[in-house]
Tab-separated table of C-alpha atoms and ligand atoms in Angstrom:
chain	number	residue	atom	x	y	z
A	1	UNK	CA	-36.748	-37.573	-29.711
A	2	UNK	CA	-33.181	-37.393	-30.669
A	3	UNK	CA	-30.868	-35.435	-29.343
A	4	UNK	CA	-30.994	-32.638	-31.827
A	5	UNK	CA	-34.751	-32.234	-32.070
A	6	UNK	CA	-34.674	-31.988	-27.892
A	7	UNK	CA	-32.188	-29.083	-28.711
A	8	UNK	CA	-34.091	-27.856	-31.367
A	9	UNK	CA	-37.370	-27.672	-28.942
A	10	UNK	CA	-35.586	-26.037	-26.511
A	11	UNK	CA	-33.875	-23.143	-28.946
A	12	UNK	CA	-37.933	-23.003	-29.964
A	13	UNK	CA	-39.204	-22.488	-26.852
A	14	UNK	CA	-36.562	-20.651	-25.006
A	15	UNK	CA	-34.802	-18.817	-28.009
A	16	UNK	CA	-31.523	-19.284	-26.250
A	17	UNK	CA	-28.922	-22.241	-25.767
A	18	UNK	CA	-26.259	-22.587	-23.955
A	19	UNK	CA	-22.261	-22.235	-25.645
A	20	UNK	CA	-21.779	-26.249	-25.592
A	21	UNK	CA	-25.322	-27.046	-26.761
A	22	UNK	CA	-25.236	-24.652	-29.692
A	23	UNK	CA	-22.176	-26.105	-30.606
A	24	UNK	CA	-23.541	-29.572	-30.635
A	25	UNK	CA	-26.667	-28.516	-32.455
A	26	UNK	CA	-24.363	-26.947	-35.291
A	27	UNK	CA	-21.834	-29.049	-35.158
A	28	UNK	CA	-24.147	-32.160	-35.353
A	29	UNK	CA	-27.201	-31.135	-37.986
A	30	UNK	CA	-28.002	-33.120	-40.197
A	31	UNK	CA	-30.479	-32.692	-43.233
A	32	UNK	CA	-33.315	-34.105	-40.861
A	33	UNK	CA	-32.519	-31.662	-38.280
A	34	UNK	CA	-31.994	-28.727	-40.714
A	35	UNK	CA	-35.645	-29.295	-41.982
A	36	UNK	CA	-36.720	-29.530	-38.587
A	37	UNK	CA	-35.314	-26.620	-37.902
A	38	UNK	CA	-36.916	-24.622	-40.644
A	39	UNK	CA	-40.169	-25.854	-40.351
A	40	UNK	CA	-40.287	-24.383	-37.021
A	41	UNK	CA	-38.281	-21.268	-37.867
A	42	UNK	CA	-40.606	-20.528	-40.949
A	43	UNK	CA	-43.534	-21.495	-38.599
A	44	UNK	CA	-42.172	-18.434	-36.420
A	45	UNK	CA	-41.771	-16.086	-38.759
A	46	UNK	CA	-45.197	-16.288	-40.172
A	47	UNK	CA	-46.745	-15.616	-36.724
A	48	UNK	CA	-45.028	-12.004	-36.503
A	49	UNK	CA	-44.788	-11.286	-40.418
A	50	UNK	CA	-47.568	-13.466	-42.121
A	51	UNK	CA	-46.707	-14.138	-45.249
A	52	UNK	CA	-44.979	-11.019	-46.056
A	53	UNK	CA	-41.557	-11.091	-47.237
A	54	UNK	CA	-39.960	-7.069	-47.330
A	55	UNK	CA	-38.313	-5.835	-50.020
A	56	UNK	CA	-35.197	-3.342	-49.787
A	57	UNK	CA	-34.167	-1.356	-52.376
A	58	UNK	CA	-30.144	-1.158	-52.034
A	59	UNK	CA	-28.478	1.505	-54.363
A	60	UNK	CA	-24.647	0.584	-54.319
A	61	UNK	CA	-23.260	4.600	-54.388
A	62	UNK	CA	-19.615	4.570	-54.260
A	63	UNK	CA	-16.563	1.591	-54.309
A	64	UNK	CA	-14.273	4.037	-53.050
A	65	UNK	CA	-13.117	2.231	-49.341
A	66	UNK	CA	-10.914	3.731	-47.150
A	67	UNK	CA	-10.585	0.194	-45.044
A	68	UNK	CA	-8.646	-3.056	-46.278
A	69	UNK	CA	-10.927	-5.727	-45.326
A	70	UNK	CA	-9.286	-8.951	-46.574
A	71	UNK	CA	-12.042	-10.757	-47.995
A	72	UNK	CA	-13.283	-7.654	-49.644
A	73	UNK	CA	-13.219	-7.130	-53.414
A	74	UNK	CA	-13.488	-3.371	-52.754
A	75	UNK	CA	-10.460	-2.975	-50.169
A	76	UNK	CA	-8.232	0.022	-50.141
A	77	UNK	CA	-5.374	-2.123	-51.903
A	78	UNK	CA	-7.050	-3.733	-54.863
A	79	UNK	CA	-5.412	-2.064	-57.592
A	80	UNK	CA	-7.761	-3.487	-59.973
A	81	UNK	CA	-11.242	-2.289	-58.255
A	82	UNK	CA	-12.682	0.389	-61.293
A	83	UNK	CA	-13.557	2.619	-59.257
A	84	UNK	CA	-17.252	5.184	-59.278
A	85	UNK	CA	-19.027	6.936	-56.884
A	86	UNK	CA	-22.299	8.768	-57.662
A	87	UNK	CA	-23.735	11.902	-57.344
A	88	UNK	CA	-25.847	13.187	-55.156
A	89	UNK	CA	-28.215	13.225	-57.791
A	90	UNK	CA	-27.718	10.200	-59.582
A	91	UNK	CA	-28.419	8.507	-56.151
A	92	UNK	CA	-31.617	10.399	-56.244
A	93	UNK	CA	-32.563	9.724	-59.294
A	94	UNK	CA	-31.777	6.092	-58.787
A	95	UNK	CA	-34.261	6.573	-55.770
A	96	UNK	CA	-36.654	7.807	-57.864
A	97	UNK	CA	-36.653	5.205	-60.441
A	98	UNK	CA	-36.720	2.792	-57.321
A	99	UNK	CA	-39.861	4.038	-55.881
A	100	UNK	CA	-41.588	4.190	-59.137
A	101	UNK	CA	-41.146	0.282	-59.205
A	102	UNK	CA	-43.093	0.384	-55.890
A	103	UNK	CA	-40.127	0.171	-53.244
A	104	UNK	CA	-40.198	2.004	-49.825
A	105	UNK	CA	-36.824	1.267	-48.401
A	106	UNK	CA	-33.626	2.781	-50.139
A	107	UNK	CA	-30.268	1.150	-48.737
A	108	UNK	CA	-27.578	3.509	-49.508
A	109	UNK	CA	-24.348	1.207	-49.318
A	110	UNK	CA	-21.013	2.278	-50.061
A	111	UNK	CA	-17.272	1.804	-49.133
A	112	UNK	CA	-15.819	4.067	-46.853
A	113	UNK	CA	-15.621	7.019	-48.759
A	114	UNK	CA	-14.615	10.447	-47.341
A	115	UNK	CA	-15.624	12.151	-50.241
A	116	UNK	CA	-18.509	12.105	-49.272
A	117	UNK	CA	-18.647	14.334	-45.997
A	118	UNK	CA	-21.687	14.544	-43.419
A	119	UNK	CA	-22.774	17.313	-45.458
A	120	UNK	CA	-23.653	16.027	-47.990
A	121	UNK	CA	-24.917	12.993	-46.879
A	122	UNK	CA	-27.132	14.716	-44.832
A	123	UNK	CA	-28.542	16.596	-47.929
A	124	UNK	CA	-29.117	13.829	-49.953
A	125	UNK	CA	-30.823	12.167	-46.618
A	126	UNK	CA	-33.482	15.164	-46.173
A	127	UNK	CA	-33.836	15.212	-50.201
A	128	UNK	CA	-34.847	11.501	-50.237
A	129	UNK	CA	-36.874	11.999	-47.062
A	130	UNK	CA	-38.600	15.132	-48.396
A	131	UNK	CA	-39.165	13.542	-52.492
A	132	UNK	CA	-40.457	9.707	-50.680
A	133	UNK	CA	-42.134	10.861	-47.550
A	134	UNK	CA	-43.240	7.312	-47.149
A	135	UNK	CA	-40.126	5.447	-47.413
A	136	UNK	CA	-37.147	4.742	-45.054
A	137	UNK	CA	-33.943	5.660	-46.013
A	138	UNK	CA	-31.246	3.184	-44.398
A	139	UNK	CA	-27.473	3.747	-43.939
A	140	UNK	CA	-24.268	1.290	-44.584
A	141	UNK	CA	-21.263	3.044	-45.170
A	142	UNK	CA	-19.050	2.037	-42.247
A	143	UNK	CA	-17.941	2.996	-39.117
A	144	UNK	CA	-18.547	6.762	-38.095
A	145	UNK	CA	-18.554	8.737	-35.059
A	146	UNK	CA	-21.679	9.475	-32.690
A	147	UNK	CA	-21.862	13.036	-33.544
A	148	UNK	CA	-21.756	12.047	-37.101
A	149	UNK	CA	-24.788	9.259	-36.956
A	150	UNK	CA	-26.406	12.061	-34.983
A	151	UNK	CA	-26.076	14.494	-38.026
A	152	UNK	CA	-27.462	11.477	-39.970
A	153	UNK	CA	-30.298	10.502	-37.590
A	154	UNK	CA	-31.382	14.300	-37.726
A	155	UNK	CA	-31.846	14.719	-41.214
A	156	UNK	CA	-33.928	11.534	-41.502
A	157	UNK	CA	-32.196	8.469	-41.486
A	158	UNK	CA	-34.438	5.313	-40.266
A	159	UNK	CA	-32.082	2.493	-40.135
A	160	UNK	CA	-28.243	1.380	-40.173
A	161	UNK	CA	-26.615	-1.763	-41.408
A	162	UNK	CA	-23.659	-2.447	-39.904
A	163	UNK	CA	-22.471	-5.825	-39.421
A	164	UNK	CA	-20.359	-6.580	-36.744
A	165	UNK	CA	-18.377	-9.030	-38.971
A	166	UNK	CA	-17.015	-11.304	-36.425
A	167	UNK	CA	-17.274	-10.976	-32.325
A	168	UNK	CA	-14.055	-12.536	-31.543
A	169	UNK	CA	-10.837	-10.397	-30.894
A	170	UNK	CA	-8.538	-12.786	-32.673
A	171	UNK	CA	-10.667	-13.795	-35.817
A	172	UNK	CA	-11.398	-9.981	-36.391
A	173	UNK	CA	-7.935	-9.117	-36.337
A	174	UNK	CA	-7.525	-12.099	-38.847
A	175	UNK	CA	-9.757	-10.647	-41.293
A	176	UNK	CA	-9.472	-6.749	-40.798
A	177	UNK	CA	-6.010	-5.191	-40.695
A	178	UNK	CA	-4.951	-2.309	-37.934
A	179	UNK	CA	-6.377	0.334	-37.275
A	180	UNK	CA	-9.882	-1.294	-37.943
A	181	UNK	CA	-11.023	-2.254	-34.820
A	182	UNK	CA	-13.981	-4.869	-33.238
A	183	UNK	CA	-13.577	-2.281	-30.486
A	184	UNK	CA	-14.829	0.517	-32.484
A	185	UNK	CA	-17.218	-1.478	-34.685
A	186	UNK	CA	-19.047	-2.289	-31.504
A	187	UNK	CA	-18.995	1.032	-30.001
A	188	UNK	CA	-20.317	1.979	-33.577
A	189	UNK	CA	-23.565	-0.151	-32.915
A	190	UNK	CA	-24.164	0.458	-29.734
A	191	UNK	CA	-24.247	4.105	-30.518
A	192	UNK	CA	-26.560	3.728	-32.962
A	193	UNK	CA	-28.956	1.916	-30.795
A	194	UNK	CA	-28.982	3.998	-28.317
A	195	UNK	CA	-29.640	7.056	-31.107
A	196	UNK	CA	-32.829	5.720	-31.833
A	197	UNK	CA	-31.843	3.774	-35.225
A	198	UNK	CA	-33.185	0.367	-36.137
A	199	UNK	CA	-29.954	-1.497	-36.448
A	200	UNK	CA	-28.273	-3.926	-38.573
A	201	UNK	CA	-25.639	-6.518	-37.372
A	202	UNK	CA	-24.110	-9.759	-38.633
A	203	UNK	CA	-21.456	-11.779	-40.317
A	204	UNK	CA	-20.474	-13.990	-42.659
A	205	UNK	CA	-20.587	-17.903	-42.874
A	206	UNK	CA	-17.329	-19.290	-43.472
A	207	UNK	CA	-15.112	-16.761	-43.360
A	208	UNK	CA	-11.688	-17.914	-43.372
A	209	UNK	CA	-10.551	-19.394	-40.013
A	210	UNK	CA	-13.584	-19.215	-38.800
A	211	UNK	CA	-14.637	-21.883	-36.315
A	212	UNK	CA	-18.183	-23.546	-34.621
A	213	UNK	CA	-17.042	-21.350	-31.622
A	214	UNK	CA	-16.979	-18.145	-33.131
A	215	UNK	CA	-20.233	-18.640	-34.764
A	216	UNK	CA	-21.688	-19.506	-31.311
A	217	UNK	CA	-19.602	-16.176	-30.146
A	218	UNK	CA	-21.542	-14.415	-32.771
A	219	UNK	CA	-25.161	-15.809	-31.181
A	220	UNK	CA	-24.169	-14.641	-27.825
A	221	UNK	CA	-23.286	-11.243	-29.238
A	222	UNK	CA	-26.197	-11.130	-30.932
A	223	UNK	CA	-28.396	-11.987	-28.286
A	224	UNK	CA	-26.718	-8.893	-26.314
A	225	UNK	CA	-27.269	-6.258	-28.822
A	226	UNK	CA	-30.753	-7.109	-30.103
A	227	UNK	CA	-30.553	-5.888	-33.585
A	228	UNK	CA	-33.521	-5.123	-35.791
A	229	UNK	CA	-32.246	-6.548	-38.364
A	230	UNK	CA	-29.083	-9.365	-38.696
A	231	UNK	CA	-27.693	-10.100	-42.069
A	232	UNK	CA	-25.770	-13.106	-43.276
A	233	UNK	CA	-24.284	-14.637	-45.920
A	234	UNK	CA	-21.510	-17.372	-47.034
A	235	UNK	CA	-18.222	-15.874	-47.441
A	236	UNK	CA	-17.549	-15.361	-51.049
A	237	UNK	CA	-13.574	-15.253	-52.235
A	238	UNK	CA	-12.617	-12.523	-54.503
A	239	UNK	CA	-9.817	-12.961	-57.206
A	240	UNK	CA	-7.779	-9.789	-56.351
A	241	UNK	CA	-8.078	-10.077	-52.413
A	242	UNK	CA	-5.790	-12.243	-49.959
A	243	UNK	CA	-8.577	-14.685	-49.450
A	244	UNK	CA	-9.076	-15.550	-53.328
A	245	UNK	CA	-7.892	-19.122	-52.744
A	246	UNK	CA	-9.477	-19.846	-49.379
A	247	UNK	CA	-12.946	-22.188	-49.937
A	248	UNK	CA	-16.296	-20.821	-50.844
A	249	UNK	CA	-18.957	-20.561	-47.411
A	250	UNK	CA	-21.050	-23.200	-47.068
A	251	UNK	CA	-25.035	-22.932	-48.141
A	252	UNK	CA	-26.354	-25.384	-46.071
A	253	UNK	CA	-24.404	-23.617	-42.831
A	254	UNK	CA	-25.604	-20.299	-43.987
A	255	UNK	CA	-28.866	-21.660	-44.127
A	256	UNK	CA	-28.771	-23.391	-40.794
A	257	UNK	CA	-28.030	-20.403	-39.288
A	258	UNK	CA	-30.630	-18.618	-40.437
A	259	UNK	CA	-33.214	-21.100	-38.905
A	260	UNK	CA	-31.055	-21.024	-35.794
A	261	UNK	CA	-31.604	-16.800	-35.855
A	262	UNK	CA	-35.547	-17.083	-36.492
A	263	UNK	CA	-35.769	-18.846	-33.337
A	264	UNK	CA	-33.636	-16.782	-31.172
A	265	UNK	CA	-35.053	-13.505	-32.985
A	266	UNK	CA	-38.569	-14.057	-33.662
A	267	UNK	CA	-39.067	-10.907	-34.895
A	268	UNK	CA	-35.825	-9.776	-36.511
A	269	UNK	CA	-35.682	-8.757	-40.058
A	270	UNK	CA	-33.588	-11.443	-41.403
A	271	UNK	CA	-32.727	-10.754	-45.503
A	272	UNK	CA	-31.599	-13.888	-47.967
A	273	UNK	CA	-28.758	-11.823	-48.860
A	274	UNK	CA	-27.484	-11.524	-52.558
A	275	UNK	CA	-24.439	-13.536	-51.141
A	276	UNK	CA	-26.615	-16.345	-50.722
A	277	UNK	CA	-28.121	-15.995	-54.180
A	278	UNK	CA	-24.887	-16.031	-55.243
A	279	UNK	CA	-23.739	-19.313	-54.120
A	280	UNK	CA	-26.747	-20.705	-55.027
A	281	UNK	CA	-29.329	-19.924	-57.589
A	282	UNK	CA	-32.079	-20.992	-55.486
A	283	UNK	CA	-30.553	-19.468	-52.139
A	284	UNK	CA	-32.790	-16.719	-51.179
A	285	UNK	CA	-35.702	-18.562	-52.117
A	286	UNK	CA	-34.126	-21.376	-49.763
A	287	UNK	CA	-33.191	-18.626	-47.217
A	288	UNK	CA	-36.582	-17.544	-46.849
A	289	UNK	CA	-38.075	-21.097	-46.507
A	290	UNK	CA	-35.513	-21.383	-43.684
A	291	UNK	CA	-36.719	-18.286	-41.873
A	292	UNK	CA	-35.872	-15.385	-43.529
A	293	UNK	CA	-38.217	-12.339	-44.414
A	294	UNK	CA	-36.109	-9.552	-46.446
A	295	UNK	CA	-34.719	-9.173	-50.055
A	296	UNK	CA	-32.534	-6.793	-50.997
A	297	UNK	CA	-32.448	-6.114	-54.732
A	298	UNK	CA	-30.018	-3.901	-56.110
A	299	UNK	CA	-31.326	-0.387	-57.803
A	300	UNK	CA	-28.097	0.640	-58.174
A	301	UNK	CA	-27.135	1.863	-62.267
A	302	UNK	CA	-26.295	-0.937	-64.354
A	303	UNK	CA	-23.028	0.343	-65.299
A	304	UNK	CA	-21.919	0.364	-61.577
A	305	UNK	CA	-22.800	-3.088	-60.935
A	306	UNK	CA	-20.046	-4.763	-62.259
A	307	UNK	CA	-17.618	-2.410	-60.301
A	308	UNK	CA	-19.022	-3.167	-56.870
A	309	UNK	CA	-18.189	-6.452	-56.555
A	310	UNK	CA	-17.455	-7.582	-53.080
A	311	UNK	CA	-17.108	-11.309	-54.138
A	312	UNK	CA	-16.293	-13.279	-57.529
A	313	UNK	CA	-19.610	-14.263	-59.661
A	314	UNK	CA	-22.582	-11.503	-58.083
A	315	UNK	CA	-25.722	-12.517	-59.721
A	316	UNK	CA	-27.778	-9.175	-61.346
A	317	UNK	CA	-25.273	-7.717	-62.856
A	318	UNK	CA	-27.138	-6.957	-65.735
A	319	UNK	CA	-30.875	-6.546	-64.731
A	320	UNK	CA	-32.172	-2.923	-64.139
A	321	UNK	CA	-34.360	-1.861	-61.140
A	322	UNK	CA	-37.538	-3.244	-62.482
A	323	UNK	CA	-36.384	-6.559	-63.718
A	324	UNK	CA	-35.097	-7.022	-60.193
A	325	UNK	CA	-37.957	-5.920	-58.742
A	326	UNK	CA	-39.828	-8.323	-61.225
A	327	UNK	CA	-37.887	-11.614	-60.638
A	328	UNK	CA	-37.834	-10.795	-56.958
A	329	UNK	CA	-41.312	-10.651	-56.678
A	330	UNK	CA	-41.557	-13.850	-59.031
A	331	UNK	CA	-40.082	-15.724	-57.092
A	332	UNK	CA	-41.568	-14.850	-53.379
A	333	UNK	CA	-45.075	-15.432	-55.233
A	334	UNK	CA	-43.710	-18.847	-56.387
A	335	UNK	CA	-43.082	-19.732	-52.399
A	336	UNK	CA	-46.649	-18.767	-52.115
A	337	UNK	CA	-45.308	-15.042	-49.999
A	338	UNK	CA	-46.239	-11.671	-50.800
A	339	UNK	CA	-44.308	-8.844	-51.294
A	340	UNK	CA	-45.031	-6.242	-48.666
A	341	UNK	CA	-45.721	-2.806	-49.899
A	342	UNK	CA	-44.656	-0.608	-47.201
A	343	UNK	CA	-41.515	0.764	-45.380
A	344	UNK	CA	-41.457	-2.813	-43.728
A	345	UNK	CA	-40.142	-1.320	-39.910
A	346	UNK	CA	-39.101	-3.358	-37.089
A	347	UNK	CA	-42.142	-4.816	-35.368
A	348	UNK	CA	-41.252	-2.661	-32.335
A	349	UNK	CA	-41.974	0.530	-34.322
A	350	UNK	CA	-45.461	-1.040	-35.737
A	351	UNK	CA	-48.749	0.689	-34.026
A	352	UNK	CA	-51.736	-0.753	-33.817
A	353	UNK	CA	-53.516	-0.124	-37.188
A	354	UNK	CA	-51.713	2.193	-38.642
A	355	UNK	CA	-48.791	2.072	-41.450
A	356	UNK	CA	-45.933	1.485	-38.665
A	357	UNK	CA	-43.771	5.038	-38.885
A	358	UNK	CA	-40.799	6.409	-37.311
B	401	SAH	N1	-18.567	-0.388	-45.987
B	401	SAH	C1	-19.830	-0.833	-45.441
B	401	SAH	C2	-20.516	-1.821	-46.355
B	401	SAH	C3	-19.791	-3.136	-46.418
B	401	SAH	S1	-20.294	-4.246	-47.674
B	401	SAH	C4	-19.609	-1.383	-44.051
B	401	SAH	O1	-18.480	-1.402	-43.580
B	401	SAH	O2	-20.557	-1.785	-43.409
B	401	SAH	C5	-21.522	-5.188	-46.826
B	401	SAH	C6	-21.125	-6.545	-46.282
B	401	SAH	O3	-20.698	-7.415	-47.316
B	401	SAH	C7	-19.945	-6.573	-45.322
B	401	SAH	O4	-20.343	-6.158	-44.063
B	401	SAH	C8	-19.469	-8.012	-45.400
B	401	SAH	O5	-19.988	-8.780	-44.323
B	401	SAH	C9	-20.019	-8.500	-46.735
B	401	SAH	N2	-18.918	-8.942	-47.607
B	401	SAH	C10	-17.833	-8.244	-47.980
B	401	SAH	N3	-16.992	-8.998	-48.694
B	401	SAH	C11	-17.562	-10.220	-48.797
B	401	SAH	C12	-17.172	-11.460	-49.391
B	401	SAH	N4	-16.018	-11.581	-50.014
B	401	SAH	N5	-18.016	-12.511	-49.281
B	401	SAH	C13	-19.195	-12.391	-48.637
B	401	SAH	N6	-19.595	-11.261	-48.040
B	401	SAH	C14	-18.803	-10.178	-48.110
């Protein structure tokens, strides 16, 4: 065996490497070694999940962003960035529409936006809860305080996606100005764990200034936290943002990594993330075939769609909630997968028999 299967092997058996040899297993793949690697990593996720792939409903409710994340096409100081933010009912009625198409888990994503205070997301948490007693409701709207995921928890929440972005000090600071904090975005997950959620971390591929290192940073991290779920996806420049001329994430890396994740997290949900569909038509479909096990298609109004753009040239701008949920489920069957009609929870939270609950 070469040198990279042998490390390969080792990542499959132990789910751990050490700093130098995950840096020569990334830094020396190789199209052999990448299949390899997802052969195994798909291998792994069909012992926990079968041949189930999730699907997450994600309704996109507000663009409003208190934070000035530099690769973001949302930040604080694009100018340009049409702003929206829903209702309280149009999210529930976007819900609705949603779980007529046969989804289970609404992702409520927005920017940071104080309009909406813990009252109210609290209400529209116990309406959805009370309308789709079978579904989860998951959170990503930023960093919070305890007391205020508390509020959350209490009125139903299931799950929070949160990614850490980056775990080293410097690159953070190189991508998020002051006062944003890796600090506080750690404390923020953390918290959340210990509250009881099933929690989301990750980062992007790519991101500018980003090296082998703090991608192998990001594993250790990772490996710390335990996450229920770890999302990731190529960095994506956006025209109005002070990355718009920096290069386009890499695919194949994003890919990679995934396969690398599988075997360190056999049972983590692990979505092909629309930023992977975006940089390549075939991503998620690739993404899943290299050990991934979650979609996320958006539910969110058409007319909003074009406004929350996070990177240049999103895919699905146009499609409403049942096309997506069409052409998602298209093309899992075509990878010979089925879609999984439940709440799809953590294996953790799965009982013996029964529809795995809260
Ligand atoms: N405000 C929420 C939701 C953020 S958007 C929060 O702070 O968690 C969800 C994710 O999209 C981000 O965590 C980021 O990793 C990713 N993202 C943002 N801009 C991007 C870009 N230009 N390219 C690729 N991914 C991006």
């Amino acid at each position: 065996m070469d040198h990279q299967a042998i490390l390969i092997e080792k990542l499959s058996e132990e789910g751990m490497l050490t700093r130098e040899e995950f840096h020569e297993l990334i830094e020396g793949r190789t199209p052999e070694s990448a299949e390899h690697l997802f052969s195994l990593a798909r291998n792994r996720a069909k012992e926990v999940f079968g041949n189930k792939v999730y699907l997450r409903g994600i309704i996109e409710f507000s663009n409003y962003c208190r934070c000035d994340c530099r690769y973001c096409g949302i930040r604080r100081s694009d100018e340009h960035a049409e702003r929206y933010r829903m209702s309280p009912e149009e999210i529930i009625s976007c819900a609705a529409l949603g779980h007529e198409v046969g989804f289970r888990t609404f992702v409520l994503q927005s920017g940071e936006d104080l309009w909406y205070t813990d009252e109210i997301l609290c209400d529209i948490i116990r309406e959805l809860k009370k309308r789709f007693p079978d579904s989860a409701v998951t959170l990503s709207i930023g960093e919070k305080s305890r007391t205020s995921f508390e509020k959350y928890y209490e009125a139903g929440a299931d799950r929070y996606l949160l990614r850490h972005e980056t775990a080293s000090p410097s690159l953070y600071r190189k991508l998020h100005p002051e006062p944003q904090t890796l600090l506080n975005r750690v404390r923020c997950l953390w918290d959340l764990k210990d509250i009881g959620y099933q929690v989301g971390a990750g980062m992007m591929i790519d991101a500018p200034g980003q090296t082998t290192d703090d991608l192998v940073n990001d594993l250790f991290f990772l490996k710390e936290l335990e996450p229920d779920m770890i999302g990731i996806g190529p960095f994506l420049p956006h025209k109005e943002t002070p990355f718009r001329d920096e290069p386009e994430g890499s695919t194949e890396l994003t890919l990679f990594m995934l396969g690398v994740l599988r075997l360190m997290f056999p049972k983590a949900l692990l979505p092909a993330t629309t930023a992977l569909g975006t940089a390549d038509p075939r991503g998620r479909e690739k993404g899943i075939l290299a050990g991934a096990n979650v979609v996320m298609p958006n539910l969110s109004p058409v007319e909003n769609r074009k406004k929350y753009l996070l990177y240049d040239n999103k895919i699905c701008l146009s499609d409403d909630a049942l096309m997506c949920a069409g052409c998602m489920s298209g093309r899992i069957h075509g990878l010979g997968y089925e879609v999984e009609i439940g709440r799809g929870d953590a294996p953790r939270l799965w009982k013996k028999g029964t529809a795995p609950a809260k």
